[in-house]
């Protein structure tokens, strides 16, 4: 892939994230710094990636703009597409506005000026203080309900200060994933929840969190032995599906053969990343803190191998794309 120096292109830092109106605790300050750093890194990395891909496609000497845009859709999959009118009422406003911008693109060069609603990987918080407290209280209720805390006489499971701070600053983290790469999101709730009353929210969150626990506890995390776990991210691209799980689980050897009643002090909330495809078996990447996960998620450009990406996407190693889109390899 063409390496265009970051300083040579006009790539601004994220201008969406703003915490200036929030009072900060010690954890809030750490979360504020982590998310600001994450947003700026994600925005610059994603913009730089788009610039590099455009340069590569231009060097392919394709016959017309439609051919260039067709290839660009390997990376920006919704380019020139629009959502079905039947589904528009189910789609967040930011995504609908994004669709209109994408639909208007006529030339490959125009993509350089096209912004994405999650270019910085960040969706701002949608809940006010009262709504956020409803989520936190409901989260604790469901966590202890599925863990059978009262029945076992175990300590009450709490929401961490870290989670509370995250909810104060963000609705979710969502990478646009132009790279067709392994990608995970972190989404405790949907941004449309902000339109609901506290009473509606409580019922909504009760149902949501119970479902998020029951749908994964037997299939995705059986060996981890979590007391409570929630599916807070599910992304699919081609034949790959990636899940983000927030789990209250042992912090030692996944709890194999442990006596849970005697090891409550060793349990903690962790983020587990896992995925399935036709090429991989189920495995886990784990983070002991949300802050560590945010730092890792925003550093994708430091982990990505451009040569591997070039092979998988430009040469279509795994046959992900229609044959008519398989243009000649770059020289």
Short mmCIF file of C-alpha atoms in Angstrom, two decimals, residues 59-226:
data_model
loop_
_atom_site.label_atom_id
_atom_site.label_comp_id
_atom_site.label_asym_id
_atom_site.label_seq_id
_atom_site.Cartn_x
_atom_site.Cartn_y
_atom_site.Cartn_z
CA UNK A 59 -2.37 3.82 -9.90
CA UNK A 60 -4.38 0.87 -11.23
CA UNK A 61 -5.36 2.98 -14.28
CA UNK A 62 -8.94 1.76 -14.30
CA UNK A 63 -10.95 2.92 -17.35
CA UNK A 64 -13.56 5.12 -15.62
CA UNK A 65 -14.78 6.59 -12.34
CA UNK A 66 -17.43 3.91 -11.88
CA UNK A 67 -14.73 1.25 -12.03
CA UNK A 68 -12.70 3.13 -9.43
CA UNK A 69 -15.69 3.57 -7.13
CA UNK A 70 -16.61 -0.08 -7.58
CA UNK A 71 -13.20 -1.09 -6.29
CA UNK A 72 -13.39 1.49 -3.51
CA UNK A 73 -16.52 -0.27 -2.25
CA UNK A 74 -14.29 -3.08 -1.07
CA UNK A 75 -13.22 -0.65 1.64
CA UNK A 76 -16.14 1.78 1.97
CA UNK A 77 -18.90 -0.76 1.46
CA UNK A 78 -21.91 1.59 1.40
CA UNK A 79 -20.44 4.04 -1.09
CA UNK A 80 -23.17 5.14 -3.48
CA UNK A 81 -25.78 3.01 -1.71
CA UNK A 82 -28.97 4.09 0.08
CA UNK A 83 -31.07 2.45 2.77
CA UNK A 84 -34.46 1.03 1.92
CA UNK A 85 -37.28 3.53 2.65
CA UNK A 86 -39.05 0.74 4.53
CA UNK A 87 -36.21 0.60 7.05
CA UNK A 88 -35.43 4.30 7.38
CA UNK A 89 -37.45 4.69 10.59
CA UNK A 90 -35.24 2.05 12.22
CA UNK A 91 -31.96 3.75 11.31
CA UNK A 92 -30.30 6.43 13.50
CA UNK A 93 -30.27 9.93 12.01
CA UNK A 94 -26.47 10.03 11.73
CA UNK A 95 -26.48 6.90 9.57
CA UNK A 96 -29.21 8.27 7.30
CA UNK A 97 -27.24 11.48 6.80
CA UNK A 98 -24.18 9.35 6.09
CA UNK A 99 -26.12 7.44 3.44
CA UNK A 100 -27.06 10.68 1.66
CA UNK A 101 -23.42 11.80 1.58
CA UNK A 102 -22.28 8.45 0.22
CA UNK A 103 -24.99 8.39 -2.43
CA UNK A 104 -23.84 11.78 -3.79
CA UNK A 105 -20.27 10.67 -4.55
CA UNK A 106 -19.50 10.66 -8.30
CA UNK A 107 -15.69 10.52 -8.43
CA UNK A 108 -13.06 8.60 -6.50
CA UNK A 109 -11.32 11.86 -5.63
CA UNK A 110 -14.52 13.03 -3.90
CA UNK A 111 -14.09 10.30 -1.30
CA UNK A 112 -11.18 12.28 0.18
CA UNK A 113 -13.64 14.95 1.29
CA UNK A 114 -16.32 12.48 2.38
CA UNK A 115 -16.62 12.21 6.14
CA UNK A 116 -18.03 9.24 8.01
CA UNK A 117 -20.25 9.53 11.09
CA UNK A 118 -17.89 7.19 12.97
CA UNK A 119 -14.62 8.20 11.30
CA UNK A 120 -13.23 8.78 14.80
CA UNK A 121 -14.79 5.55 16.09
CA UNK A 122 -16.94 7.45 18.56
CA UNK A 123 -20.68 7.84 19.08
CA UNK A 124 -21.43 10.57 21.68
CA UNK A 125 -23.53 9.83 24.78
CA UNK A 126 -27.29 9.81 24.24
CA UNK A 127 -28.41 9.52 27.87
CA UNK A 128 -28.74 12.40 30.34
CA UNK A 129 -27.76 12.01 34.01
CA UNK A 130 -31.11 10.54 35.06
CA UNK A 131 -31.27 8.14 32.12
CA UNK A 132 -27.69 7.06 32.71
CA UNK A 133 -28.49 6.27 36.34
CA UNK A 134 -31.41 4.12 35.17
CA UNK A 135 -29.01 2.12 33.01
CA UNK A 136 -26.50 1.67 35.84
CA UNK A 137 -29.13 0.54 38.36
CA UNK A 138 -30.74 -1.82 35.84
CA UNK A 139 -27.32 -3.17 34.92
CA UNK A 140 -26.63 -4.04 38.57
CA UNK A 141 -30.09 -5.57 38.99
CA UNK A 142 -29.71 -7.89 36.01
CA UNK A 143 -26.08 -8.78 36.80
CA UNK A 144 -27.03 -9.94 40.30
CA UNK A 145 -30.20 -11.60 39.07
CA UNK A 146 -28.43 -13.83 36.54
CA UNK A 147 -25.55 -14.42 38.98
CA UNK A 148 -28.04 -15.52 41.66
CA UNK A 149 -26.16 -13.37 44.14
CA UNK A 150 -28.79 -13.49 46.89
CA UNK A 151 -29.17 -17.26 46.58
CA UNK A 152 -25.42 -17.82 46.88
CA UNK A 153 -24.93 -15.25 49.63
CA UNK A 154 -22.12 -13.70 47.59
CA UNK A 155 -21.09 -10.03 47.61
CA UNK A 156 -23.34 -7.76 45.54
CA UNK A 157 -21.97 -7.22 42.04
CA UNK A 158 -21.41 -3.52 41.38
CA UNK A 159 -20.95 -1.41 38.27
CA UNK A 160 -17.35 -0.20 38.14
CA UNK A 161 -16.42 3.48 38.27
CA UNK A 162 -14.77 2.86 34.91
CA UNK A 163 -18.06 1.79 33.31
CA UNK A 164 -19.89 4.74 34.87
CA UNK A 165 -17.32 7.13 33.42
CA UNK A 166 -17.50 5.50 30.00
CA UNK A 167 -21.28 5.96 29.95
CA UNK A 168 -20.78 9.60 30.87
CA UNK A 169 -18.57 10.21 27.84
CA UNK A 170 -19.79 7.86 25.12
CA UNK A 171 -22.70 5.87 23.81
CA UNK A 172 -20.43 3.43 22.03
CA UNK A 173 -17.17 2.91 20.18
CA UNK A 174 -17.65 1.84 16.58
CA UNK A 175 -14.92 1.52 13.95
CA UNK A 176 -16.09 2.09 10.33
CA UNK A 177 -13.58 -0.66 9.41
CA UNK A 178 -12.59 0.36 5.90
CA UNK A 179 -9.84 -2.27 6.17
CA UNK A 180 -12.00 -5.41 6.02
CA UNK A 181 -10.06 -6.37 9.13
CA UNK A 182 -10.94 -7.94 12.48
CA UNK A 183 -13.04 -5.31 14.22
CA UNK A 184 -14.93 -5.01 17.50
CA UNK A 185 -17.28 -2.39 18.87
CA UNK A 186 -18.24 -1.56 22.45
CA UNK A 187 -21.92 -0.65 22.70
CA UNK A 188 -23.69 -0.85 26.08
CA UNK A 189 -26.83 0.73 24.61
CA UNK A 190 -28.35 2.16 21.42
CA UNK A 191 -28.26 5.92 20.80
CA UNK A 192 -32.02 5.90 20.13
CA UNK A 193 -32.57 5.01 23.81
CA UNK A 194 -32.11 8.68 24.64
CA UNK A 195 -35.61 9.38 23.34
CA UNK A 196 -37.27 7.19 25.99
CA UNK A 197 -38.62 8.14 29.42
CA UNK A 198 -36.91 6.70 32.55
CA UNK A 199 -39.78 4.21 33.00
CA UNK A 200 -39.55 3.10 29.38
CA UNK A 201 -35.79 2.87 29.66
CA UNK A 202 -35.92 0.62 32.71
CA UNK A 203 -38.18 -1.89 30.97
CA UNK A 204 -36.10 -1.65 27.81
CA UNK A 205 -32.79 -2.16 29.62
CA UNK A 206 -34.17 -5.04 31.71
CA UNK A 207 -35.19 -6.90 28.58
CA UNK A 208 -32.05 -5.97 26.67
CA UNK A 209 -29.57 -6.99 29.37
CA UNK A 210 -31.35 -10.25 30.15
CA UNK A 211 -31.36 -11.14 26.45
CA UNK A 212 -27.70 -10.14 26.06
CA UNK A 213 -26.77 -12.52 28.88
CA UNK A 214 -28.92 -15.48 27.85
CA UNK A 215 -27.92 -15.41 24.18
CA UNK A 216 -24.21 -15.92 24.87
CA UNK A 217 -23.75 -17.56 28.28
CA UNK A 218 -24.06 -21.12 26.93
CA UNK A 219 -22.49 -20.69 23.49
CA UNK A 220 -19.76 -18.04 23.57
CA UNK A 221 -18.42 -18.11 27.14
CA UNK A 222 -19.06 -21.57 28.68
CA UNK A 223 -15.42 -22.22 29.65
CA UNK A 224 -14.97 -18.79 31.20
CA UNK A 225 -17.59 -19.49 33.88
CA UNK A 226 -18.95 -15.94 34.10
#
